[in-house]
Structures are given as C-alpha cells and as structure tokens.
Amino acid sequence: MKMTTAAAYGEAVRAVRTGKLNADEAANQLIQQMTDRELLGLLDGDSPGLLLPFIPMLLHRRAFVAGAVPRLGIPGIRFSDGGRGVVIGASTAFPVTMARAATWNPSLEEQVGLAVGLETRARGANYSASICVNLLRHPAWGRAQECYGEDPVLTGRMGAAMTRGVRVHAMACVKHFALNSMEDERFEVDVSVDEHALHEVYLPHFKAVVDAGADSVMSSYNRVRGEYMDVNHALLTDVLRHEWGFPGFVTSDWVFGTHDAAASLQAGMDVEMPLRLVRARDLPAALRSGELARATVLQSAGRILRTSVQHAATRELAEPSAALIASPTHRALARRVAVESTVLLKNEIRGETPLLPLAPSIRRLAVIGRLAERANLGDHGSSRVRPPATISPLQGLREALPRVRITAASGRNERTAAALAAAADTAVVVVGLDQHDEGESVVTGGVDVGVLGRAFGAGALRRALIGLAHLASRFVRGGDRSSLHLRPSDVRLIRAVAAANPRTVVVLIGGSAILTEEWRGHVPALVLAWYGGMEGGRGLADVLTGAAEPGGRLPFVLPADAAHLPPFDRAAKSVVYDDKWGQRRLDGEGNAPAFPFGFGLGYTTFEHRLLNHLFDDTGGTADVLVTNTGNRTGSTVVQIYAADVSVSRPVAQLLGFRKVTLQPGAETTVRVSLDAGPTLQRDPATKCWSPRTGDWALLAGTHSPVSWTDAVRLRCPAEPAGKDGTSQRGQTAFHPSAGWSGSAAAPPT
C-alpha cells in the first residue's frame, strides 16, 4: 500500500481500521519513510530541555508531546495526567483513586475511566497516565491517595476497569512499574525483594491491567535490586514483555527517570519523557558509533507506532465536544462516586436510633473544622485537577438542609466551637489532611540532578533548579507523612466538641489510614470521606442526611497502632519489601485492627450464605445468597477470602468480591468471580505457577475474617462432586452476630 507523505499516518490508521493492514505492517511502512533523526525523535519528548523549570506551569495548560513527525502526519504521544481527572484546563475532579477503590465497584470505575478518557481527548491529548496500581505497603506513603489500596486483587480489578474505560478515547498508561510506594526518596531508594514477594504480591495487579489492554507502562524512579527501573532489563523485558507478552511501549517517569540513553533503550524503556534531555544528547552518537544497534531503535519505534496506530484505528470515532468537560453528566458521576466511596466506620445509637442518618426533626446543626469550607481535592502534584467549581462539606449540607439552621466555625478557637456545638442538635466535625500533609514531593531531595547531563551537574543551572524546587516546597510540602495521627489541634477540637454535644459526627478527610484510637471512643459516629472531588460536599451530604447509602468499604486495614504495620523510613536509601504488610501482617502477628480491610457499615443489615463454589488453579466462582434484613434499600460488598488454615494464625487472602444493592427484605444469589492468584506460587526457575502447599479454606463475608471456624475447603479433589460439579462440603452460613454483616458500631475484635 503506497502512502502519500503528509497523509501517511492517517492512511495507515484507515488501513488498519478497514483491515487492509495490521498495526505492525502499518507501523513498518511508516518507519520505512522515516529518517534516522525522525526515528530517534520518537524515543523522547519533543520539547527542549530548557522548558524544565516551567513543567509545573505547562502541565496544566497543554498536552506534552513526544515523537510527533509532522512531515508524515504522525501526531505523537500527547500526554496528560489523569488519576482523578484531566489535569489540562478546568476539568471534572473525581474523588481520588483511593476513594474510588473504597467503592469496590469496578463497573463504576470503568465509567470514571470513560469520562477521563473522553475529557483527555477533548483537551487535545491521546495518552492518559491515569492508572496507578502501586500497592499500598504503608499508609504514610505520600501518594497513597493515587493508588487502589493494599490488596492485589482489589487493585487489579479496579485498575483493569479504569483501563477499559480510558481506552475508549485515549491510550491508557499504567504506572509506576515497579515497587514504587514511598515518596521522599523515590528517586534514589533501592528496593530489595525476593522472588515470592515480587511475583506473588507486588506484580499481579500490574499484570491484570496489562491483560485488560493497557497500551503503555510508565517505569518508576526507584531502583529494584540495585538497578534503576529505566535500565532494569529483568523487569521491563524478561517479565513485562517475555513472560507477560506486553505488546505496548514503556515511557520513563518524568525528567529524572532516565539514567542512561542507550542502556535504557536496550533494557526496554522506549520513550524518555517529557523533554529532549539525555537521549537527545547521547543517542545520535551512540547510533553512529555502533554502541546502539539500529535494530534496538527499530524495535522501540515499532512498538510506539504500532500501539499509536492500533489505538487510533480502534478508538471511538466521534470526536468529543469540549462541552462534555465538567458537564452535568460528569459532575453527577463524580457525586455518585463520592457517595459510594464514603465509609461509615462507626454509628452508635443515640436515643432510639443510630446517630446517622441525621434525624428528619433536626433544626440546628453545627459544622466545625478547618476543612469544612475548603475545596480540599487532594495533593497539588502532577495529578492535581482544577475543576470549574467545587462543593465543600459545609456548602453541601446547606444545600441539602435548607430548613435547618446551620452554624459554622473553623475550630481554631476550641471554646467557640464547643459553644456552637452545645447550642446545636447535632455537631459535624470535619478534620483530616490536605496537600501540606501528604502528596507528591516537589523537592528534588536526594536526586542526582547530574542525570540530566553535564550542564545540570554543577554550577548556576543546578543551583537554580534545586532552589526552585525548595521554593515550591515552602508553599506545598507534600511528600510522605510524618505521622498517621491527626494534627494535635484536630484531636483537641474533636474532644472539645464531643464533650459539648454527645451527638457528634466526625468526618475524616485524607488519602489513606488515619489512626483514631486516641479519640474514637469520645464520638458516636465516624465517617471517612476521603478527598471527595468537586462534588464531594454534595456526596457527603447525601450520606449524612440519608438521601443515599454510605457505599464505601475500606481498601486497607486501619490499625489500632502504627507499630502493627511494616517499618517506614521516609529517608531510607534502601528498603526490603516482603509479603507481610497491611491486614496480612496483622493477621500473621495476631494483632486486632481498629477496623479490618473491607469493613464498612450501612443504614440497613444483610445476611450472607455461601451456597457453593467451583475453583481450580485458573480461578472459579462462588455463589452467595444475600438477604437485606433491614428496613431500607442498601448495598453490601460480598467478599470471598481464602487462607491456609493449617497454620496457627491463618492469613486472609481476598479472592473476589461483588457489590450488590437490594430493596428491604429482598434476597438474591450473587455469583462472585474468584482469582486463583493468591493461592498459587511461582517457580523462579520454570516461571510456572502451582498451588501453594497447605490446607486452604474459603469464607464469604463483609470484611476480612476474624475467625476461620466456619470455613469450607477450597480444593477438594478427592471428594464426590454434586450434580453441578461443586463440592458437597462447600456450604456454610454467616449471621450478623458473627460480625459478618449488620450495622454494629464497631467491627469484632
């Protein structure tokens, strides 16, 4: 097929769309028309390195382009971040990723992905780095809000859903590959990990997203086993490409993510982002001298163009209108996500009914706290979204309760706050974190700025760059958290208000776990509302007033003591990652959580009964009878766990989950898809997977199990099968009294 020069790319896309060529053939035809300079230009950003100091300002104004070839009509990779919405212009700000994980609703997350992809395309970008699936090893990680929590199965399913949605309109990039879960030393830290933990804990969710069709992978800054990720052939090529069969392209994390021009290309990192820096300086000479094989350049060029052409040929044909950005439809979706993500942790009875939802008879409400009136959407790093408007908790409550007298105070004066609370029927205290407490680090910290070249290695330019970063840090601290506790002033405020009014609701804002032991006993109701997005205030009001059910469940364990979690050193240059973290660490050491993984209360009660299950080394299903035993419509998340019960302290492994909404008194049988991965082990030599040893058992419930007494065998090969092929022993029942459902004030311990 002969292509005209200026229209070459468009003709290649049409040829793939109509079936005349496949994407590899189309990419090869484009490559044959390219000069060496154009080929090398595919392998890094198009903007000059002098734009480096201006990246924070430009990131929110336009797409960053890499590999555009105007002569052939190749548009290049046109990058936008998008973890909680598109960062370009005024776009829809959804709740942060961790909040969306708390919905436990992949179908809803796919809708968010669809909206993000659409707005990405409407802003002129074709590539969205919106899927972050790094595992939450410790909640002090500054960017915890950008991930889906501590569990590989939950993370994999939510990340896969986001990927499917985004890809309708934009190429989907998953990040940060791999083992990136600390912020302050993210540029330098070296992660040691054994084969078991690497492949069975920290990589399965990346593979799930790759299997869902991710177009691209972004490598992380950190080192793994001594090698920076951009030059880590073992992970970028041996695992990602050879073992998993990933056909797409890999980009670097920005600016400081490329350490060697030729070695990074040979290792499998295709594109240096976002500027012309290390590769622009070194690759031409390396190609001329033979240090870099032309075949290596062609291999990466082929991956980039093949993926770009394939996406352009298969994406939604209709170009989205800019009018869809932050449209009423997308704002309604953001509000629904805020509702479904809100986790009700505690709800004691006051009078004859639980404190929440707020009584219809309420006439005076005090809303107190420094975060009550703020547009608190999350950190101010690369994922920051600037929506056209934001609804605060106070505004949301005023809209929802027009006949209620609502008084407000910042809480800086505890005596004034207590007086307002005492004069109200109910008090709502809004406290927690903001961009100063956690987020992306804007300080270069331990980074060797010399990776940018000799001009940056010393002298005025280096000093100016570091000075700019430290100046920014005076306004936005971010980074890893120094404590899992609330600020002391917030704790004093909670105690003062609760002492003045026994009908006090505490609303926590933040991106991951906040310890509650020192004050939780003073308040009857506790709600985790996250960074709730532009409609977060309305979503919170919907939950507090009872207009909607609190649909959230914890995507991590909330410990009673930070000592029950793995050690976390913000300044560490080297760390060891093992398979003991989160709920699994607490299980293995026998420590009871404040609230277990998967926990969340509602305004109604449910019963679950495991009917049967089918399971083998490829996965399976479990059927659970779910009954709404309460007096109002509500939702529950059916969660299926497995554990080796031959050990003294079984460690629960989530296999699958499904959210269901039922009318009062209704019941239904829910089929839950099960992931075999947590019950398998990988042989490092053969790379083959086989069942883990032990006596594995299965439980169904509403959060991570506290007892395995009623568990059923997971694999029963010697037992007679029923008519439907299921084990005859695969039956058990669970009741609210066992702590598996209902609306108790706190989880069983």
XYZ file of C-alpha atoms in Angstrom:
749
model
C 0.000 0.000 0.000
C 1.572 3.301 -1.137
C 1.157 6.281 1.209
C 1.477 9.958 0.415
C 3.926 11.672 2.751
C 1.816 14.262 4.593
C -1.098 11.862 4.934
C 0.962 8.763 5.706
C -0.183 8.364 9.299
C -3.847 8.968 8.543
C -3.734 6.462 5.700
C -2.036 3.922 7.963
C -4.802 4.314 10.535
C -7.504 3.912 7.888
C -5.782 0.827 6.522
C -5.814 -0.803 9.942
C -9.401 0.242 10.595
C -10.572 -1.309 7.337
C -8.482 -4.455 7.729
C -6.138 -3.818 4.796
C -3.123 -3.856 7.104
C -2.481 -4.961 10.634
C -0.927 -2.492 13.071
C 2.564 -3.983 12.771
C 2.504 -3.707 8.977
C 1.249 -0.131 9.141
C 3.966 0.802 11.659
C 6.665 -0.755 9.467
C 5.505 1.201 6.434
C 5.748 4.424 8.416
C 9.208 3.515 9.708
C 10.466 2.881 6.162
C 9.691 6.520 5.295
C 11.471 7.994 8.318
C 14.963 9.443 8.596
C 17.280 8.455 11.436
C 16.647 11.804 13.088
C 12.898 11.221 12.972
C 13.286 7.670 14.327
C 15.362 8.872 17.260
C 12.822 11.643 17.787
C 10.215 9.008 18.594
C 12.239 7.988 21.635
C 11.971 11.136 23.747
C 9.862 14.227 24.308
C 9.654 16.909 21.656
C 10.044 19.976 23.877
C 13.535 21.365 24.563
C 15.209 20.778 27.903
C 15.158 24.486 28.666
C 11.453 24.106 29.472
C 12.321 22.046 32.548
C 11.683 24.831 35.115
C 8.309 25.536 33.525
C 6.884 21.983 33.539
C 4.633 22.551 36.593
C 3.002 25.508 34.856
C 2.755 23.938 31.394
C 1.430 20.578 32.608
C -1.966 22.114 33.304
C -2.139 24.099 30.070
C -1.399 21.666 27.252
C -0.531 18.110 26.356
C 3.163 17.209 26.409
C 4.111 15.705 23.053
C 6.684 13.033 22.267
C 7.535 11.627 18.833
C 5.466 13.854 16.576
C 6.574 13.757 12.917
C 4.644 16.492 11.076
C 6.150 15.510 7.719
C 4.309 12.178 7.906
C 1.299 13.425 9.854
C 2.310 11.443 12.954
C 0.720 13.237 15.939
C 2.989 11.608 18.520
C 2.177 10.662 22.070
C 0.208 13.560 23.525
C 0.396 13.165 27.288
C -1.997 14.182 30.039
C -2.051 13.018 33.627
C -5.457 11.985 34.875
C -5.570 9.946 38.086
C -8.551 11.924 39.433
C -9.439 13.795 36.282
C -7.668 15.501 33.401
C -5.023 17.963 34.567
C -5.303 20.180 31.463
C -7.599 23.159 31.870
C -10.709 23.179 34.058
C -11.866 19.558 34.098
C -14.000 17.227 36.192
C -12.338 16.449 39.520
C -13.376 12.983 40.641
C -12.634 11.588 44.094
C -9.027 10.406 44.342
C -8.121 6.861 43.333
C -8.113 5.561 46.918
C -11.643 6.846 47.396
C -12.754 5.103 44.225
C -11.124 1.906 45.486
C -13.412 2.204 48.515
C -16.448 1.840 46.234
C -15.384 -1.769 45.488
C -17.290 -1.221 42.255
C -15.305 -1.916 39.055
C -18.237 -1.072 36.792
C -18.428 2.401 38.347
C -14.665 2.796 37.973
C -14.965 1.919 34.296
C -17.451 4.782 33.919
C -14.925 7.116 35.552
C -12.278 5.860 33.127
C -14.590 6.514 30.200
C -15.165 10.093 31.385
C -11.449 10.695 31.971
C -10.558 9.327 28.551
C -13.210 11.441 26.896
C -12.052 14.640 28.607
C -8.423 13.746 27.828
C -9.253 13.541 24.145
C -11.375 16.682 24.241
C -8.349 18.541 25.657
C -6.217 17.515 22.688
C -4.334 14.612 24.299
C -4.339 10.973 23.192
C -2.417 9.385 26.075
C -3.557 9.291 29.701
C -1.329 8.295 32.628
C -4.396 7.736 34.775
C -3.958 4.200 36.108
C -1.785 3.974 39.230
C -1.681 0.460 40.682
C 1.256 0.634 43.049
C 0.411 -1.353 46.164
C -0.099 0.497 49.443
C 2.669 -1.052 51.534
C 2.386 1.641 54.225
C -0.231 4.414 54.600
C 2.460 7.024 55.280
C 3.325 6.946 51.567
C 2.694 10.486 50.365
C 0.940 9.400 47.184
C -1.223 6.722 48.786
C -4.272 8.649 47.575
C -3.271 7.833 43.972
C -3.470 4.041 44.404
C -6.221 1.475 44.991
C -5.152 0.286 48.424
C -3.280 -2.648 49.891
C -4.743 -5.680 48.125
C -3.519 -7.071 44.771
C -6.919 -8.471 43.702
C -8.887 -5.306 44.518
C -6.175 -3.173 42.913
C -6.014 -5.337 39.797
C -9.757 -5.351 39.206
C -10.202 -1.631 39.779
C -7.156 -0.761 37.661
C -8.350 -3.033 34.864
C -11.759 -1.350 34.930
C -10.192 2.113 34.712
C -8.064 0.910 31.808
C -11.046 -0.378 29.855
C -12.841 2.934 30.290
C -9.928 5.196 29.382
C -9.055 3.224 26.240
C -12.322 4.083 24.543
C -10.876 7.532 23.821
C -7.189 7.597 24.843
C -4.204 5.304 25.159
C -4.076 4.062 28.745
C -0.800 4.172 30.679
C -0.332 2.212 33.919
C 2.234 3.381 36.471
C 4.672 3.261 38.256
C 6.405 -0.008 37.299
C 7.554 -1.287 39.744
C 7.659 -1.302 43.588
C 7.137 2.434 43.934
C 5.471 3.171 47.268
C 7.473 5.861 49.034
C 7.838 9.473 48.009
C 10.600 11.472 49.684
C 13.385 9.217 48.380
C 11.584 7.945 45.294
C 14.456 8.998 43.018
C 17.132 7.010 44.827
C 15.677 4.280 47.032
C 16.759 0.720 46.229
C 14.101 -1.939 46.840
C 15.213 -5.461 47.727
C 12.567 -8.117 47.226
C 12.594 -11.899 46.932
C 11.015 -13.764 44.024
C 7.974 -14.817 46.035
C 7.030 -11.307 47.168
C 7.859 -9.738 43.807
C 5.749 -12.008 41.625
C 3.025 -13.011 44.071
C 2.466 -9.692 45.885
C 3.789 -6.641 44.017
C 3.301 -7.559 40.352
C -0.050 -9.416 39.928
C -2.113 -6.208 39.717
C 0.201 -4.809 37.025
C -0.332 -7.974 35.023
C -4.108 -7.669 35.480
C -4.005 -4.197 33.939
C -1.736 -5.358 31.119
C -4.190 -8.194 30.435
C -7.013 -5.622 30.378
C -5.331 -3.948 27.399
C -3.096 -1.208 28.806
C -1.338 0.497 25.906
C 1.657 1.725 27.845
C 3.585 1.304 31.084
C 5.430 4.071 32.922
C 8.616 2.985 34.684
C 9.283 4.225 38.198
C 12.155 6.322 39.534
C 13.361 3.870 42.167
C 15.864 1.071 41.887
C 14.940 -2.595 42.206
C 17.712 -4.960 43.272
C 20.312 -2.296 42.580
C 19.161 -1.190 39.123
C 17.159 1.893 38.250
C 13.926 0.865 36.585
C 14.693 2.510 33.232
C 17.663 0.151 32.834
C 16.080 -2.857 34.552
C 16.048 -5.429 31.746
C 14.854 -8.174 34.091
C 11.534 -6.421 34.757
C 10.997 -4.334 31.605
C 11.835 -7.096 29.150
C 12.094 -10.507 30.809
C 8.903 -10.129 32.870
C 6.815 -7.439 31.194
C 7.400 -8.458 27.581
C 8.603 -12.045 27.513
C 6.667 -13.508 30.439
C 3.508 -11.386 30.203
C 3.503 -10.724 26.455
C 3.004 -6.967 26.766
C 2.952 -5.507 23.223
C 2.842 -1.795 24.056
C 5.515 0.786 24.821
C 7.205 1.902 28.037
C 7.800 5.529 28.979
C 10.010 6.905 31.736
C 8.743 8.755 34.738
C 9.373 12.414 34.147
C 12.739 14.187 33.898
C 14.679 12.143 36.478
C 13.544 8.768 35.202
C 16.215 8.214 32.525
C 19.753 7.459 33.653
C 21.416 6.102 30.520
C 20.272 6.808 26.966
C 21.370 3.611 25.232
C 21.156 1.202 28.190
C 17.581 2.253 28.950
C 16.556 1.600 25.346
C 18.258 -1.787 25.372
C 16.523 -2.650 28.663
C 13.092 -1.963 27.163
C 12.272 1.643 28.111
C 11.047 3.136 24.841
C 10.343 6.842 25.459
C 12.135 9.364 27.674
C 9.551 11.822 28.995
C 8.800 14.654 28.700
C 11.691 16.654 27.199
C 14.728 16.319 24.926
C 17.384 15.640 27.549
C 19.530 12.518 27.997
C 18.620 10.750 24.759
C 18.719 13.829 22.581
C 22.264 14.369 23.793
C 23.592 10.799 23.601
C 21.621 8.618 21.169
C 22.741 10.075 17.806
C 26.418 9.435 18.577
C 25.651 6.004 20.050
C 23.824 5.001 16.872
C 26.607 6.293 14.628
C 29.343 4.535 16.619
C 27.525 1.214 16.764
C 27.198 1.307 20.576
C 23.445 1.281 19.942
C 22.193 -1.242 17.394
C 19.822 0.054 14.777
C 17.633 -2.978 15.430
C 17.090 -1.764 19.006
C 15.917 1.631 17.735
C 13.602 -0.001 15.208
C 12.173 -2.307 17.861
C 11.139 0.576 20.111
C 9.954 2.672 17.166
C 7.803 -0.242 16.056
C 6.216 -0.632 19.498
C 5.426 3.071 19.741
C 3.943 3.410 16.261
C 2.141 0.066 16.316
C 0.383 0.983 19.574
C -0.446 4.501 18.410
C -1.859 3.363 15.069
C -3.802 0.493 16.640
C -5.385 2.816 19.170
C -6.256 5.496 16.615
C -7.847 2.837 14.406
C -9.975 1.306 17.162
C -10.928 4.204 19.424
C -14.382 5.769 19.376
C -14.779 7.500 16.008
C -16.775 10.523 17.120
C -14.618 13.377 18.365
C -15.895 14.501 21.797
C -17.013 18.064 22.262
C -15.291 20.271 24.818
C -18.783 20.938 26.177
C -18.652 17.479 27.787
C -15.807 18.549 30.075
C -17.121 19.039 33.630
C -20.605 18.629 32.183
C -23.654 17.937 34.371
C -23.347 14.253 33.435
C -19.758 14.035 34.602
C -20.479 16.031 37.753
C -23.330 13.650 38.547
C -20.916 10.751 38.111
C -18.415 12.422 40.451
C -21.170 12.840 43.036
C -22.202 9.197 42.750
C -18.606 8.095 43.245
C -18.316 10.340 46.315
C -21.408 8.670 47.795
C -20.303 5.120 47.017
C -16.821 5.751 48.391
C -17.898 7.171 51.757
C -17.094 4.685 54.523
C -19.233 4.667 57.661
C -16.915 3.324 60.359
C -18.963 3.903 63.491
C -22.637 4.676 64.120
C -23.819 4.288 67.714
C -27.409 4.545 68.835
C -28.419 7.864 70.347
C -31.909 7.799 71.758
C -33.795 5.117 69.881
C -31.907 5.149 66.587
C -28.329 5.351 65.313
C -26.989 8.893 65.066
C -26.771 8.627 61.276
C -28.553 9.371 59.078
C -29.391 12.735 60.601
C -32.879 12.787 62.073
C -35.555 14.498 59.939
C -36.501 16.508 63.021
C -33.112 18.209 63.243
C -33.383 22.005 63.401
C -29.900 23.183 64.382
C -26.639 21.802 63.019
C -23.107 22.924 63.849
C -20.455 22.287 61.177
C -16.998 22.762 62.613
C -13.435 22.329 61.389
C -10.782 23.949 59.237
C -11.650 21.635 56.315
C -15.432 22.204 56.433
C -15.409 25.129 53.998
C -12.401 24.235 51.863
C -12.106 22.810 48.371
C -9.830 20.003 49.559
C -9.347 17.802 46.482
C -6.024 16.128 47.251
C -2.361 16.853 46.728
C -1.043 19.595 44.468
C 1.398 17.491 42.464
C 1.232 16.174 38.913
C -2.262 14.709 39.355
C -3.835 17.960 40.550
C -7.117 18.824 38.821
C -8.563 22.328 38.689
C -12.341 21.994 38.311
C -14.520 24.974 37.395
C -16.214 24.760 40.817
C -16.042 22.691 44.000
C -18.661 21.933 46.639
C -17.323 21.923 50.203
C -18.859 19.846 53.031
C -20.468 22.943 54.508
C -21.981 24.031 51.193
C -23.253 20.531 50.534
C -25.023 20.374 53.893
C -26.544 23.836 53.451
C -27.953 22.823 50.082
C -29.298 19.536 51.452
C -30.830 21.058 54.608
C -32.344 24.410 53.595
C -34.712 24.465 56.588
C -32.030 23.689 59.148
C -30.149 26.471 60.902
C -26.501 25.667 60.200
C -23.761 27.452 62.117
C -20.105 27.092 61.187
C -16.720 27.638 62.771
C -13.141 26.910 61.728
C -12.393 25.294 65.077
C -9.289 27.355 65.724
C -10.946 28.599 68.902
C -11.990 25.445 70.731
C -14.140 27.316 73.244
C -16.158 28.969 70.465
C -16.504 25.647 68.665
C -17.738 23.921 71.827
C -20.304 26.658 72.395
C -21.662 26.290 68.857
C -21.835 22.529 69.284
C -23.656 22.801 72.605
C -26.324 25.003 71.015
C -26.954 22.556 68.140
C -28.975 19.361 67.901
C -26.006 17.650 66.222
C -22.427 18.656 65.516
C -20.369 17.636 62.479
C -16.590 17.994 62.838
C -14.629 17.931 59.558
C -10.929 17.257 60.119
C -8.067 15.443 58.459
C -5.330 16.031 55.928
C -4.573 18.292 52.974
C -1.855 18.850 50.382
C 0.579 20.008 53.064
C 0.319 16.732 54.976
C 0.722 14.261 52.106
C 1.180 14.185 48.359
C 3.737 14.210 45.602
C 7.071 15.567 46.743
C 8.118 18.731 44.922
C 11.623 18.805 46.399
C 14.406 17.107 44.457
C 15.636 15.574 47.723
C 18.343 13.001 47.091
C 18.104 13.036 43.295
C 21.373 13.223 41.429
C 20.478 16.067 39.099
C 23.537 15.102 37.089
C 21.381 12.544 35.264
C 20.296 15.490 33.156
C 23.782 15.959 31.787
C 26.937 17.887 32.469
C 25.192 21.243 32.208
C 22.963 20.272 35.118
C 25.675 18.545 37.138
C 27.127 21.708 38.641
C 27.009 25.450 38.517
C 24.260 28.008 38.297
C 21.704 25.896 36.428
C 21.833 23.104 39.027
C 21.571 25.599 41.875
C 18.640 27.327 40.189
C 16.783 24.041 39.684
C 17.187 22.923 43.284
C 16.377 26.411 44.531
C 13.147 26.417 42.518
C 12.116 23.063 43.991
C 12.782 24.200 47.539
C 10.934 27.455 46.949
C 7.911 25.471 45.785
C 8.160 23.296 48.872
C 7.551 26.305 51.097
C 4.065 26.563 49.648
C 3.269 22.872 49.050
C 5.112 20.464 51.335
C 3.590 17.169 50.280
C 5.766 14.102 50.449
C 5.475 11.172 52.831
C 3.560 11.597 56.064
C 5.485 12.040 59.294
C 2.643 10.589 61.378
C -0.529 8.535 60.939
C -2.288 10.617 63.585
C -4.409 13.703 63.135
C -2.861 17.051 63.914
C -2.976 17.668 67.685
C -5.254 20.667 67.118
C -7.772 18.423 65.343
C -7.740 15.948 68.227
C -8.315 18.728 70.760
C -11.175 20.041 68.653
C -12.857 16.633 68.438
C -12.675 16.176 72.188
C -13.981 19.673 72.912
C -16.937 19.357 70.572
C -17.807 15.813 71.673
C -17.745 16.908 75.306
C -20.146 19.740 74.483
C -22.519 17.668 72.336
C -22.924 13.869 72.675
C -24.433 13.790 69.160
C -21.163 14.469 67.326
C -20.213 13.129 63.915
C -16.555 13.189 62.898
C -15.802 13.333 59.161
C -12.238 12.393 58.209
C -10.652 13.763 55.038
C -7.496 12.127 53.719
C -5.888 9.700 51.310
C -5.220 6.645 53.478
C -5.261 5.406 57.068
C -5.642 7.880 59.939
C -5.297 6.442 63.432
C -8.341 7.018 65.642
C -7.604 5.252 68.952
C -6.834 8.368 70.988
C -10.233 9.972 70.331
C -12.611 7.493 68.681
C -14.200 6.494 71.990
C -15.420 10.062 72.506
C -17.619 10.196 69.387
C -20.667 8.126 68.421
C -20.327 8.419 64.629
C -17.295 8.336 62.353
C -17.211 8.783 58.573
C -14.255 8.523 56.173
C -14.938 10.859 53.246
C -11.504 10.958 51.528
C -10.619 13.740 49.075
C -14.080 13.629 47.582
C -13.697 15.525 44.310
C -15.568 18.546 43.042
C -18.938 17.130 44.148
C -17.613 15.716 47.404
C -19.611 18.088 49.597
C -22.875 17.063 47.979
C -21.961 13.382 48.138
C -21.144 13.675 51.843
C -24.419 15.495 52.486
C -26.313 12.746 50.653
C -24.831 10.192 53.047
C -25.210 12.183 56.266
C -28.845 13.056 55.544
C -29.758 9.543 54.419
C -30.592 10.566 50.862
C -28.107 7.846 49.885
C -26.463 4.816 51.447
C -22.812 5.038 52.589
C -21.449 2.629 49.993
C -17.750 2.564 50.900
C -15.640 -0.253 52.316
C -12.041 0.126 53.473
C -9.438 -0.690 50.770
C -6.829 -1.101 53.516
C -6.706 -2.099 57.161
C -6.999 0.678 59.710
C -4.683 -0.445 62.527
C -5.009 0.331 66.206
C -1.285 1.049 66.409
C 1.234 2.138 63.769
C 3.651 -0.408 65.248
C 1.447 -3.149 63.760
C 2.434 -2.016 60.252
C 5.758 -2.544 58.462
C 8.552 -0.098 59.332
C 8.571 3.084 57.251
C 11.571 5.402 56.983
C 10.955 8.464 54.831
C 14.697 8.991 54.376
C 15.638 5.389 53.582
C 18.019 4.841 50.679
C 17.325 1.114 50.709
C 14.306 -0.913 51.815
C 13.229 -4.549 51.895
C 9.739 -5.450 50.693
C 8.329 -8.758 51.884
C 4.909 -10.377 51.980
C 3.990 -9.010 55.412
C 2.054 -5.777 55.157
C -1.400 -4.382 55.895
C -4.110 -6.744 57.077
C -1.909 -9.734 56.303
C 0.774 -8.531 58.683
C -1.802 -8.017 61.446
C -3.256 -11.475 60.804
C 0.135 -13.152 60.886
C 1.198 -11.452 64.118
C -2.157 -11.766 65.870
C -2.889 -8.024 66.180
C -6.515 -6.905 66.073
C -7.220 -3.902 63.816
C -9.269 -0.871 64.714
C -11.197 -1.613 61.506
C -10.329 -4.542 59.225
C -9.720 -4.480 55.488
C -13.049 -4.413 53.635
C -15.016 -3.019 56.587
C -17.836 -0.512 56.272
C -21.274 -0.050 57.797
C -24.545 0.859 56.103
C -28.020 2.007 57.077
C -29.511 -1.454 56.725
C -28.458 -5.030 57.591
C -27.523 -8.015 55.440
C -27.048 -11.744 55.770
C -24.743 -13.777 53.522
C -24.755 -17.525 52.978
C -22.190 -19.312 50.847
C -24.059 -21.809 48.691
C -21.340 -23.466 46.636
C -18.155 -22.795 44.749
C -16.180 -24.006 41.750
C -12.435 -23.451 41.930
C -9.228 -24.660 40.350
C -5.799 -23.258 39.519
C -7.255 -20.914 36.891
C -9.832 -19.345 39.216
C -13.502 -20.007 39.669
C -16.763 -18.728 41.095
C -18.652 -18.733 44.374
C -22.410 -18.372 44.762
C -23.591 -16.449 47.816
C -27.191 -15.902 48.929
C -27.555 -12.296 50.069
C -30.562 -11.032 52.012
C -31.375 -7.452 53.021
C -32.766 -7.994 56.517
C -33.253 -4.295 57.254
C -35.993 -1.791 56.539
C -34.421 0.300 53.772
C -32.643 -0.155 50.471
C -28.913 -0.607 50.832
C -25.764 -2.090 49.397
C -23.229 -4.629 50.573
C -19.963 -5.942 49.181
C -19.794 -9.719 49.141
C -16.154 -10.611 49.806
C -14.607 -14.053 49.355
C -11.431 -14.886 51.269
C -9.134 -17.904 51.393
C -6.420 -18.915 53.843
C -4.193 -21.795 54.779
C -5.951 -22.972 57.946
C -3.231 -25.496 58.789
C -1.195 -22.715 60.412
C -1.936 -21.308 63.862
C -2.745 -17.841 62.510
C -4.401 -18.031 59.082
C -3.689 -15.036 56.845
C -6.696 -13.991 54.781
C -6.292 -13.570 51.013
C -9.018 -11.804 49.063
C -10.058 -13.919 46.053
C -13.017 -11.944 44.750
C -15.815 -9.527 45.546
C -19.043 -8.130 44.186
C -21.208 -5.195 45.177
C -24.961 -5.678 45.306
C -27.881 -3.367 46.130
C -31.161 -4.772 47.447
C -34.571 -3.499 48.485
C -35.615 -4.187 52.096
C -36.498 -7.846 52.581
C -35.178 -8.832 49.169
C -32.685 -11.600 48.540
C -30.626 -12.699 45.582
C -27.898 -15.151 44.710
C -24.690 -13.370 43.797
C -22.026 -15.094 41.704
C -18.551 -13.867 42.595
C -15.597 -14.409 40.250
C -12.573 -15.778 42.080
C -8.919 -15.095 41.325
C -6.651 -18.099 41.862
C -3.509 -15.975 42.071
C -3.377 -15.557 45.866
C -3.428 -19.343 46.311
C -0.636 -20.034 43.801
C 3.139 -19.884 43.883
C 5.612 -19.250 41.074
C 8.689 -21.385 40.461
C 11.532 -18.930 39.718
C 13.353 -21.467 37.548
C 10.488 -22.608 35.326
C 8.300 -19.495 35.758
C 5.375 -21.892 36.144
C 2.616 -21.487 38.719
C 1.287 -24.205 41.025
C -0.948 -24.402 44.131
C 0.589 -23.315 47.404
C 1.014 -26.005 49.988
C -1.339 -26.114 52.949
C -4.956 -26.790 53.807
C -6.745 -23.960 52.015
C -10.241 -22.932 53.068
C -12.849 -20.451 51.890
C -15.079 -17.899 53.648
C -17.640 -15.361 52.463
C -18.327 -12.196 54.424
C -18.394 -8.421 54.525
C -14.790 -7.772 55.560
C -11.541 -9.602 56.223
C -12.325 -12.571 58.503
C -11.765 -12.598 62.235
C -12.316 -16.361 62.540
C -11.968 -19.372 60.244
C -14.152 -21.689 62.323
C -16.883 -21.959 59.692
C -14.615 -22.128 56.651
C -15.044 -24.731 53.908
C -12.311 -26.495 51.967
C -11.212 -24.595 48.891
C -9.804 -27.517 46.931
C -11.414 -30.922 47.480
C -10.213 -33.141 44.632
C -10.934 -36.405 46.463
C -14.482 -35.556 47.429
C -17.537 -36.528 45.393
C -18.928 -33.683 43.387
C -22.519 -32.580 43.283
C -24.624 -32.569 40.147
C -23.348 -29.107 39.295
C -19.716 -30.128 39.871
C -19.355 -28.375 43.213
C -18.017 -29.870 46.402
C -20.678 -31.197 48.742
C -18.814 -29.561 51.632
C -18.977 -26.109 50.076
C -21.812 -24.842 52.264
C -21.848 -22.665 55.352
C -23.827 -19.802 56.829
C -22.894 -16.479 58.368
C -25.009 -14.238 60.584
C -24.798 -10.668 61.895
C -23.975 -11.965 65.369
C -20.740 -13.387 64.000
C -19.657 -9.935 62.889
C -20.070 -10.543 59.166
C -22.867 -8.105 58.429
C -25.230 -5.681 60.041
C -24.767 -2.183 61.456
C -22.783 -2.705 64.637
C -20.939 0.312 65.997
C -17.527 -1.300 65.513
C -16.063 -4.441 63.951
C -15.464 -7.536 66.022
C -12.020 -7.738 67.607
